[in-house]
Tab-separated table of C-alpha atoms and ligand atoms in Angstrom:
chain	number	residue	atom	x	y	z
A	303	MET	CA	0.000	0.000	0.000
A	304	ASN	CA	1.091	3.577	-0.721
A	305	GLU	CA	1.516	6.319	1.862
A	306	PRO	CA	-1.915	7.578	2.953
A	307	SER	CA	-3.264	10.740	1.331
A	308	ILE	CA	-3.634	13.937	3.340
A	309	GLU	CA	-7.409	13.446	3.626
A	310	THR	CA	-6.949	9.913	4.888
A	311	ARG	CA	-4.446	11.068	7.434
A	312	VAL	CA	-6.680	13.893	8.661
A	313	ARG	CA	-9.506	11.422	9.111
A	314	LEU	CA	-7.293	9.009	11.044
A	315	ASP	CA	-5.853	11.762	13.243
A	316	ALA	CA	-9.334	12.974	14.151
A	317	LEU	CA	-10.434	9.476	15.092
A	318	LEU	CA	-7.299	8.966	17.139
A	319	SER	CA	-7.803	12.115	19.173
A	320	ASP	CA	-11.445	11.104	19.760
A	321	PHE	CA	-10.257	7.792	21.194
A	322	GLU	CA	-7.641	9.515	23.329
A	323	GLU	CA	-10.225	11.932	24.751
A	324	LEU	CA	-12.915	9.311	25.348
A	325	ARG	CA	-10.705	6.774	27.048
A	326	GLN	CA	-10.211	8.813	30.220
A	327	TRP	CA	-13.980	9.108	30.786
A	328	GLN	CA	-14.678	5.433	30.510
A	329	VAL	CA	-15.512	4.113	33.979
A	330	GLY	CA	-18.635	2.052	33.319
A	331	TYR	CA	-17.235	-0.826	31.276
A	332	PRO	CA	-14.876	-3.525	32.520
A	333	VAL	CA	-12.087	-2.920	30.068
A	334	ASN	CA	-8.487	-2.264	31.047
A	335	GLN	CA	-7.104	0.653	29.011
A	336	ASP	CA	-3.672	0.336	30.448
A	337	PHE	CA	-1.554	-1.668	27.998
A	338	ASP	CA	1.193	-1.284	25.433
A	339	TYR	CA	1.527	-3.942	22.775
A	340	SER	CA	3.723	-1.841	20.490
A	341	PRO	CA	6.508	-4.495	20.500
A	342	LEU	CA	4.022	-6.670	18.619
A	343	LEU	CA	3.433	-4.134	15.816
A	344	PRO	CA	5.722	-5.932	13.316
A	345	PHE	CA	3.320	-8.882	13.389
A	346	MET	CA	0.684	-6.657	11.747
A	347	GLN	CA	2.571	-7.158	8.482
A	348	TYR	CA	1.690	-10.826	8.110
A	349	CYS	CA	-1.460	-12.668	7.282
A	350	ALA	CA	-1.331	-15.012	10.231
A	351	ASN	CA	-4.289	-17.267	10.911
A	352	ASN	CA	-4.964	-19.719	13.727
A	353	VAL	CA	-7.579	-21.687	11.790
A	354	GLY	CA	-8.734	-24.835	13.545
A	355	ASP	CA	-7.760	-26.652	16.706
A	356	PRO	CA	-4.708	-25.105	18.411
A	357	PHE	CA	-3.676	-28.551	19.673
A	358	HIS	CA	-3.549	-30.000	16.179
A	359	GLU	CA	-1.307	-29.487	13.141
A	360	SER	CA	-2.449	-27.004	10.496
A	361	ASN	CA	-1.484	-26.642	6.819
A	362	PHE	CA	-1.639	-22.885	7.333
A	363	ARG	CA	1.744	-22.479	8.922
A	364	ILE	CA	1.828	-18.748	9.636
A	365	ASN	CA	0.080	-19.183	12.949
A	366	THR	CA	0.566	-18.753	16.698
A	367	HIS	CA	-0.850	-22.130	17.766
A	368	GLU	CA	2.139	-22.874	19.986
A	369	ILE	CA	1.730	-19.546	21.773
A	370	GLU	CA	-2.010	-20.136	21.971
A	371	ARG	CA	-1.453	-23.491	23.699
A	372	GLU	CA	0.755	-21.772	26.269
A	373	VAL	CA	-1.985	-19.239	26.949
A	374	ILE	CA	-4.538	-22.044	27.331
A	375	ASP	CA	-2.205	-23.743	29.778
A	376	ARG	CA	-1.942	-20.522	31.787
A	377	PHE	CA	-5.720	-20.204	31.988
A	378	ALA	CA	-6.101	-23.912	32.829
A	379	ASN	CA	-3.794	-23.373	35.821
A	380	LEU	CA	-5.704	-20.283	36.904
A	381	MET	CA	-9.041	-22.079	36.577
A	382	ARG	CA	-7.717	-25.150	38.405
A	383	LEU	CA	-7.970	-27.596	35.539
A	384	PRO	CA	-5.086	-30.110	35.290
A	385	GLY	CA	-3.149	-29.391	32.095
A	386	GLU	CA	-3.495	-32.888	30.646
A	387	GLN	CA	-7.300	-32.647	30.862
A	388	ALA	CA	-7.476	-29.136	29.440
A	389	TRP	CA	-8.631	-28.109	26.015
A	390	GLY	CA	-9.451	-24.620	24.865
A	391	TYR	CA	-8.887	-21.867	22.359
A	392	ILE	CA	-8.742	-18.100	22.141
A	393	THR	CA	-12.140	-16.778	21.107
A	394	SER	CA	-13.427	-13.482	19.764
A	395	GLY	CA	-14.721	-12.645	23.276
A	396	GLY	CA	-16.946	-13.701	26.146
A	397	THR	CA	-19.986	-14.461	24.025
A	398	GLU	CA	-18.169	-17.010	21.861
A	399	GLY	CA	-16.716	-18.665	24.977
A	400	ASN	CA	-20.172	-18.945	26.515
A	401	MET	CA	-21.568	-20.309	23.296
A	402	TYR	CA	-18.792	-22.891	23.203
A	403	GLY	CA	-19.411	-24.002	26.787
A	404	LEU	CA	-23.157	-24.349	26.294
A	405	TYR	CA	-22.519	-26.143	22.992
A	406	MET	CA	-20.423	-28.732	24.866
A	407	GLY	CA	-23.192	-29.055	27.470
A	408	ARG	CA	-25.863	-29.472	24.799
A	409	GLU	CA	-23.749	-32.087	22.933
A	410	ALA	CA	-23.195	-34.007	26.183
A	411	PHE	CA	-26.919	-33.859	27.033
A	412	PRO	CA	-28.946	-33.137	23.885
A	413	ASP	CA	-32.231	-33.352	25.847
A	414	GLY	CA	-30.920	-31.255	28.726
A	415	VAL	CA	-32.469	-28.039	29.966
A	416	VAL	CA	-30.230	-24.992	30.408
A	417	TYR	CA	-30.896	-23.044	33.622
A	418	PHE	CA	-29.677	-19.471	33.888
A	419	SER	CA	-30.531	-16.549	36.150
A	420	GLN	CA	-32.182	-13.252	35.275
A	421	ASP	CA	-28.873	-11.492	35.832
A	422	THR	CA	-27.021	-13.584	33.248
A	423	HIS	CA	-25.358	-11.658	30.405
A	424	TYR	CA	-27.765	-10.635	27.647
A	425	SER	CA	-26.021	-12.851	25.084
A	426	VAL	CA	-27.301	-16.066	26.695
A	427	VAL	CA	-30.759	-15.701	25.151
A	428	LYS	CA	-29.276	-15.453	21.668
A	429	ILE	CA	-26.889	-18.345	22.326
A	430	LEU	CA	-29.742	-20.586	23.456
A	431	ARG	CA	-31.731	-19.692	20.356
A	432	VAL	CA	-28.794	-20.518	18.100
A	433	LEU	CA	-28.238	-23.825	19.906
A	434	LYS	CA	-31.991	-24.508	20.029
A	435	ALA	CA	-31.435	-25.633	23.588
A	436	ARG	CA	-34.400	-26.002	25.943
A	437	ASN	CA	-33.987	-23.486	28.723
A	438	ILE	CA	-35.590	-21.988	31.818
A	439	MET	CA	-34.800	-18.619	33.351
A	440	ILE	CA	-34.419	-18.653	37.142
A	441	ARG	CA	-35.150	-15.668	39.368
A	442	SER	CA	-32.245	-13.596	40.694
A	443	GLN	CA	-31.875	-12.275	44.197
A	444	ASP	CA	-31.604	-8.495	44.645
A	445	ASN	CA	-27.850	-8.849	45.043
A	446	GLY	CA	-27.585	-10.417	41.576
A	447	GLU	CA	-26.971	-14.032	42.647
A	448	ILE	CA	-29.226	-16.776	41.363
A	449	ASP	CA	-32.211	-17.538	43.636
A	450	TYR	CA	-31.299	-20.987	44.975
A	451	ASP	CA	-34.855	-21.768	46.139
A	452	ASP	CA	-36.249	-21.064	42.691
A	453	LEU	CA	-33.447	-23.144	41.136
A	454	TYR	CA	-34.199	-26.040	43.493
A	455	GLU	CA	-37.955	-25.984	42.855
A	456	THR	CA	-37.575	-25.655	39.104
A	457	ILE	CA	-35.127	-28.525	38.795
A	458	ARG	CA	-37.251	-30.593	41.192
A	459	ILE	CA	-40.229	-30.540	38.842
A	460	ASN	CA	-37.968	-31.401	35.886
A	461	ARG	CA	-35.998	-34.123	37.633
A	462	ASP	CA	-36.153	-36.543	34.731
A	463	VAL	CA	-34.250	-34.166	32.441
A	464	PRO	CA	-30.458	-33.608	32.418
A	465	VAL	CA	-29.375	-30.294	33.917
A	466	ILE	CA	-27.098	-27.772	32.207
A	467	ILE	CA	-26.275	-24.830	34.470
A	468	MET	CA	-25.058	-21.497	33.171
A	469	ALA	CA	-23.422	-20.162	36.348
A	470	ASN	CA	-22.334	-16.566	36.755
A	471	ILE	CA	-18.841	-16.069	38.102
A	472	GLY	CA	-19.301	-12.307	38.325
A	473	THR	CA	-22.445	-10.874	36.748
A	474	THR	CA	-22.127	-7.970	34.336
A	475	MET	CA	-24.196	-5.479	36.296
A	476	LYS	CA	-23.563	-6.337	39.974
A	477	GLY	CA	-20.479	-8.552	39.955
A	478	ALA	CA	-22.382	-11.338	41.740
A	479	VAL	CA	-20.920	-14.836	41.921
A	480	ASP	CA	-23.341	-17.773	41.959
A	481	ASP	CA	-22.376	-20.160	44.764
A	482	LEU	CA	-21.138	-23.285	42.976
A	483	GLY	CA	-21.189	-25.227	46.258
A	484	LYS	CA	-24.894	-24.485	46.723
A	485	VAL	CA	-25.659	-25.262	43.078
A	486	ARG	CA	-23.948	-28.650	43.331
A	487	GLY	CA	-25.676	-29.260	46.668
A	488	ILE	CA	-29.050	-28.761	44.953
A	489	LEU	CA	-28.134	-31.250	42.213
A	490	ASP	CA	-26.917	-33.746	44.842
A	491	ASP	CA	-30.099	-33.343	46.910
A	492	LEU	CA	-32.232	-34.031	43.876
A	493	ALA	CA	-29.966	-36.914	42.797
A	494	VAL	CA	-29.387	-35.352	39.384
A	495	THR	CA	-26.409	-37.192	37.922
A	496	ASP	CA	-26.737	-35.994	34.316
A	497	ARG	CA	-25.349	-32.526	34.853
A	498	TYR	CA	-23.066	-30.022	33.205
A	499	ILE	CA	-21.967	-26.684	34.675
A	500	HIS	CA	-20.647	-23.859	32.525
A	501	GLY	CA	-19.184	-20.798	34.214
A	502	ASP	CA	-19.338	-17.297	32.749
A	503	ALA	CA	-16.243	-15.727	34.312
A	504	ALA	CA	-15.776	-12.888	31.814
A	505	LEU	CA	-14.224	-10.437	34.266
A	506	SER	CA	-13.912	-12.296	37.576
A	507	GLY	CA	-12.065	-15.198	35.970
A	508	MET	CA	-9.021	-12.929	36.095
A	509	ILE	CA	-9.782	-11.618	39.607
A	510	LEU	CA	-10.648	-14.616	41.783
A	511	PRO	CA	-7.428	-16.586	41.049
A	512	PHE	CA	-5.477	-13.640	42.468
A	513	VAL	CA	-7.230	-12.961	45.788
A	514	ASP	CA	-6.638	-14.607	49.162
A	515	GLU	CA	-10.179	-15.813	49.792
A	516	PRO	CA	-11.974	-16.354	46.499
A	517	GLN	CA	-15.507	-17.640	46.161
A	518	PRO	CA	-15.426	-21.113	44.518
A	519	TYR	CA	-14.849	-20.418	40.812
A	520	GLY	CA	-12.910	-23.175	39.051
A	521	PHE	CA	-12.993	-26.696	37.712
A	522	ASP	CA	-12.203	-27.922	41.239
A	523	ALA	CA	-15.546	-26.403	42.245
A	524	GLY	CA	-17.428	-28.393	39.618
A	525	LEU	CA	-17.164	-26.469	36.367
A	526	ASP	CA	-17.163	-28.420	33.102
A	527	SER	CA	-16.305	-25.378	31.015
A	528	VAL	CA	-15.637	-21.692	31.505
A	529	ALA	CA	-15.374	-18.513	29.458
A	530	VAL	CA	-13.026	-15.683	30.441
A	531	SER	CA	-12.559	-12.420	28.557
A	532	GLY	CA	-9.138	-11.288	27.368
A	533	HIS	CA	-9.914	-7.668	26.581
A	534	LYS	CA	-11.497	-6.984	29.962
A	535	LEU	CA	-9.085	-7.362	32.862
A	536	ILE	CA	-5.947	-8.146	30.866
A	537	GLY	CA	-6.691	-5.504	28.258
A	538	SER	CA	-6.320	-5.716	24.494
A	539	PRO	CA	-7.024	-3.467	21.495
A	540	LEU	CA	-8.842	-6.421	19.886
A	541	PRO	CA	-11.722	-8.134	21.678
A	542	CYS	CA	-10.806	-11.671	22.698
A	543	GLY	CA	-11.355	-14.314	25.333
A	544	VAL	CA	-10.744	-17.911	26.192
A	545	ALA	CA	-12.996	-20.950	25.998
A	546	LEU	CA	-11.792	-23.670	28.314
A	547	THR	CA	-13.188	-27.156	28.819
A	548	LYS	CA	-12.213	-30.788	29.261
A	549	ARG	CA	-10.782	-32.813	26.393
A	550	GLY	CA	-13.429	-35.506	26.731
A	551	TYR	CA	-16.236	-33.117	25.801
A	552	VAL	CA	-14.433	-31.807	22.753
A	553	ALA	CA	-13.741	-35.278	21.379
A	554	ARG	CA	-17.499	-35.559	20.725
A	555	VAL	CA	-17.488	-32.726	18.209
A	556	ALA	CA	-14.044	-33.166	16.640
A	557	ARG	CA	-14.096	-33.587	12.897
A	558	SER	CA	-11.095	-33.503	10.625
A	559	VAL	CA	-11.129	-31.166	7.612
A	560	GLU	CA	-8.851	-32.016	4.738
A	561	TYR	CA	-8.816	-28.567	3.107
A	562	VAL	CA	-6.921	-26.895	5.955
A	563	GLY	CA	-5.536	-30.066	7.535
A	564	VAL	CA	-7.012	-29.212	10.910
A	565	LEU	CA	-9.461	-30.585	13.431
A	566	ASP	CA	-12.594	-28.474	13.215
A	567	THR	CA	-13.244	-28.161	16.940
A	568	THR	CA	-13.597	-24.370	17.146
A	569	LEU	CA	-16.747	-22.333	16.447
A	570	SER	CA	-15.136	-20.064	13.885
A	571	GLY	CA	-12.872	-21.328	11.127
A	572	SER	CA	-10.220	-18.698	10.502
A	573	ARG	CA	-9.167	-17.282	13.827
A	574	ASN	CA	-7.200	-14.313	15.071
A	575	ALA	CA	-3.505	-15.121	15.510
A	576	LEU	CA	-2.650	-11.771	17.111
A	577	THR	CA	-4.929	-11.975	20.147
A	578	PRO	CA	-3.220	-15.136	21.520
A	579	LEU	CA	0.057	-13.290	21.042
A	580	MET	CA	-1.214	-10.287	23.005
A	581	LEU	CA	-2.491	-12.421	25.876
A	582	TRP	CA	0.756	-14.359	25.937
A	583	TYR	CA	2.705	-11.096	25.963
A	584	ALA	CA	0.570	-9.792	28.844
A	585	PHE	CA	1.297	-12.924	30.895
A	586	GLU	CA	5.017	-12.540	30.127
A	587	HIS	CA	4.871	-8.871	31.125
A	588	TYR	CA	2.880	-9.166	34.360
A	589	GLY	CA	3.605	-12.661	35.554
A	590	LEU	CA	1.277	-14.029	38.204
A	591	ASP	CA	2.672	-11.668	40.837
A	592	GLY	CA	2.051	-8.716	38.547
A	593	PHE	CA	-1.586	-9.671	38.066
A	594	ARG	CA	-1.962	-10.185	41.811
A	595	GLU	CA	-0.797	-6.596	42.283
A	596	VAL	CA	-3.058	-5.208	39.568
A	597	VAL	CA	-6.048	-6.986	41.104
A	598	ALA	CA	-5.184	-5.817	44.624
A	599	ASP	CA	-4.938	-2.210	43.389
A	600	MET	CA	-8.274	-2.447	41.576
A	601	LEU	CA	-9.976	-3.855	44.670
A	602	ALA	CA	-8.472	-1.095	46.812
A	603	VAL	CA	-9.891	1.565	44.463
A	604	ALA	CA	-13.275	-0.215	44.541
A	605	GLU	CA	-13.228	-0.128	48.336
A	606	TYR	CA	-12.326	3.545	48.189
A	607	ALA	CA	-15.188	4.194	45.762
A	608	VAL	CA	-17.781	2.612	48.079
A	609	ALA	CA	-16.494	4.674	51.019
A	610	ARG	CA	-16.269	7.904	48.994
A	611	PHE	CA	-19.794	7.524	47.611
A	612	ASN	CA	-21.245	6.624	51.003
A	613	ASP	CA	-19.475	9.599	52.619
A	614	SER	CA	-21.150	11.795	50.014
A	615	GLY	CA	-24.556	10.369	50.890
A	616	ILE	CA	-24.768	8.152	47.800
A	617	PRO	CA	-25.601	4.559	48.827
A	618	ALA	CA	-23.029	2.404	47.013
A	619	TRP	CA	-22.050	-1.232	47.571
A	620	ARG	CA	-20.096	-4.070	46.029
A	621	HIS	CA	-19.669	-7.797	46.462
A	622	GLU	CA	-16.648	-9.337	48.121
A	623	ASN	CA	-13.719	-9.595	45.650
A	624	SER	CA	-15.588	-7.420	43.158
A	625	VAL	CA	-14.501	-4.257	41.361
A	626	THR	CA	-18.078	-3.498	40.306
A	627	VAL	CA	-19.418	-0.700	42.500
A	628	VAL	CA	-23.211	-0.403	42.349
A	629	PHE	CA	-25.018	2.872	43.082
A	630	PRO	CA	-28.329	4.592	42.240
A	631	LYS	CA	-28.628	5.708	38.640
A	632	PRO	CA	-27.265	9.280	38.325
A	633	ALA	CA	-28.491	12.006	35.930
A	634	ALA	CA	-28.371	11.357	32.181
A	635	GLU	CA	-25.498	13.810	31.595
A	636	VAL	CA	-23.367	11.977	34.146
A	637	LEU	CA	-24.119	8.617	32.504
A	638	ARG	CA	-23.160	9.999	29.130
A	639	LYS	CA	-20.013	11.842	30.177
A	640	TRP	CA	-18.610	8.863	32.090
A	641	GLN	CA	-19.872	6.150	29.702
A	642	ILE	CA	-21.703	4.404	32.501
A	643	ALA	CA	-23.975	1.422	31.946
A	644	HIS	CA	-27.240	1.461	33.858
A	645	TYR	CA	-30.166	-0.886	34.329
A	646	GLU	CA	-33.539	-0.021	35.821
A	647	ASP	CA	-32.744	2.307	38.745
A	648	PHE	CA	-29.080	1.531	39.330
A	649	ALA	CA	-25.735	2.022	37.640
A	650	HIS	CA	-22.205	0.871	38.251
A	651	VAL	CA	-18.635	2.012	38.044
A	652	ILE	CA	-15.964	-0.606	37.490
A	653	THR	CA	-12.578	0.197	38.923
A	654	MET	CA	-10.360	-1.004	36.111
A	655	PRO	CA	-6.663	-0.027	36.338
A	656	HIS	CA	-7.140	3.296	34.513
A	657	VAL	CA	-9.763	4.345	37.103
A	658	THR	CA	-7.980	6.084	39.983
A	659	ARG	CA	-9.095	7.556	43.297
A	660	GLU	CA	-9.033	10.978	41.603
A	661	THR	CA	-11.363	9.641	38.908
A	662	ILE	CA	-13.741	8.421	41.620
A	663	ASP	CA	-13.642	11.810	43.378
A	664	ALA	CA	-14.484	13.621	40.148
A	665	LEU	CA	-17.315	11.184	39.386
A	666	ALA	CA	-18.767	11.486	42.901
A	667	ASP	CA	-18.652	15.287	42.621
A	668	ASP	CA	-20.490	15.125	39.286
A	669	CYS	CA	-23.139	12.849	40.781
A	670	LEU	CA	-23.707	15.276	43.657
A	671	LYS	CA	-23.863	18.333	41.372
A	672	SER	CA	-26.416	16.909	38.957
B	1755	LIG	C1	-18.652	-8.881	28.953
B	1755	LIG	C2	-19.387	-10.088	29.384
B	1755	LIG	C3	-19.752	-11.087	28.465
B	1755	LIG	C4	-19.608	-10.966	26.966
B	1755	LIG	O1	-18.392	-10.676	26.504
B	1755	LIG	P1	-18.158	-10.143	25.012
B	1755	LIG	O2	-16.695	-10.159	24.921
B	1755	LIG	O3	-18.768	-8.797	24.929
B	1755	LIG	O4	-18.799	-11.111	24.077
B	1755	LIG	C5	-20.363	-12.212	28.968
B	1755	LIG	N1	-20.605	-12.353	30.267
B	1755	LIG	C6	-20.281	-11.418	31.178
B	1755	LIG	C7	-20.572	-11.660	32.627
B	1755	LIG	C8	-19.663	-10.253	30.760
B	1755	LIG	O5	-19.365	-9.313	31.674
């Protein structure tokens, strides 16, 4: 390609300064803005493609499958899944990871019913339609956790049908974690043996492994698959995530494709080769200790935010180990300026690494003024 024309450059410069301006006001979405992948820029010059199963040979040799497998291994460790049992791939984001997990559940139990709470991410309804999976929505408690009594009663009257649970490991709006111990207790009580539990750990999947007293969140707590986002806590200019499950489930859907010489185990065919590289680079950069520090700092700012809001007379709260601070919905201009998501009568601020105590002070002042 030739050098860009002046008009093209003007257009790009304008867009760039928009991004630069907007980024500092973004406190309502769980995306880390604090990253620098510029050492990876040279890789933008190649048409790399991770088509197919990262654990299998591919005819398309400009790929990052080896790096991708290392990233999967990292996540398997974090999610307490022994490496030799682990299978996964880097997805386009949380939605694809959730679709993959529920796909595995549906393939394991084609007649199963998927149970999910009212507070589950909006994408679940679409995923269940695509999969044509039978499903029942369960009530949520006010704090965002699934209502265990409603779950118990609903499964009780459908005891003859396999159970597929979509568990929230950190809901989008309130950061609530469904209690996997209680969920398994319900299934044990009702003697449901045909069961599959998928965990949606978009944000908290990168928080709970790094705190001293996490809520149960991993494969050791009963998960059969999990989805974690890459562009949320870790941060990435390209949306991405990880789908992680057990090899046994994947073997059911594996199919070899001659054209690309790969096993067609992934939802998409051609896949991003740069996002595994970015996640790998982030793990190299931070290390586990680095992430532990990042998470501790985020939680400290969240604690500060609750105190600062409450001191100002704004009732704010958060769950244990959560960076999602919930408070009453502020005026429309505040929502717009700070790019805050709201639902019904409440809103939230998420203390990602670019959100500082000063940011919280300024936001609280704006809330009081409006
Ligand atoms: C963000 C989020 C998702 C979806 O992730 P995308 O990357 O936008 O597809 C799913 N579940 C939860 C809990 C989330 O917070």
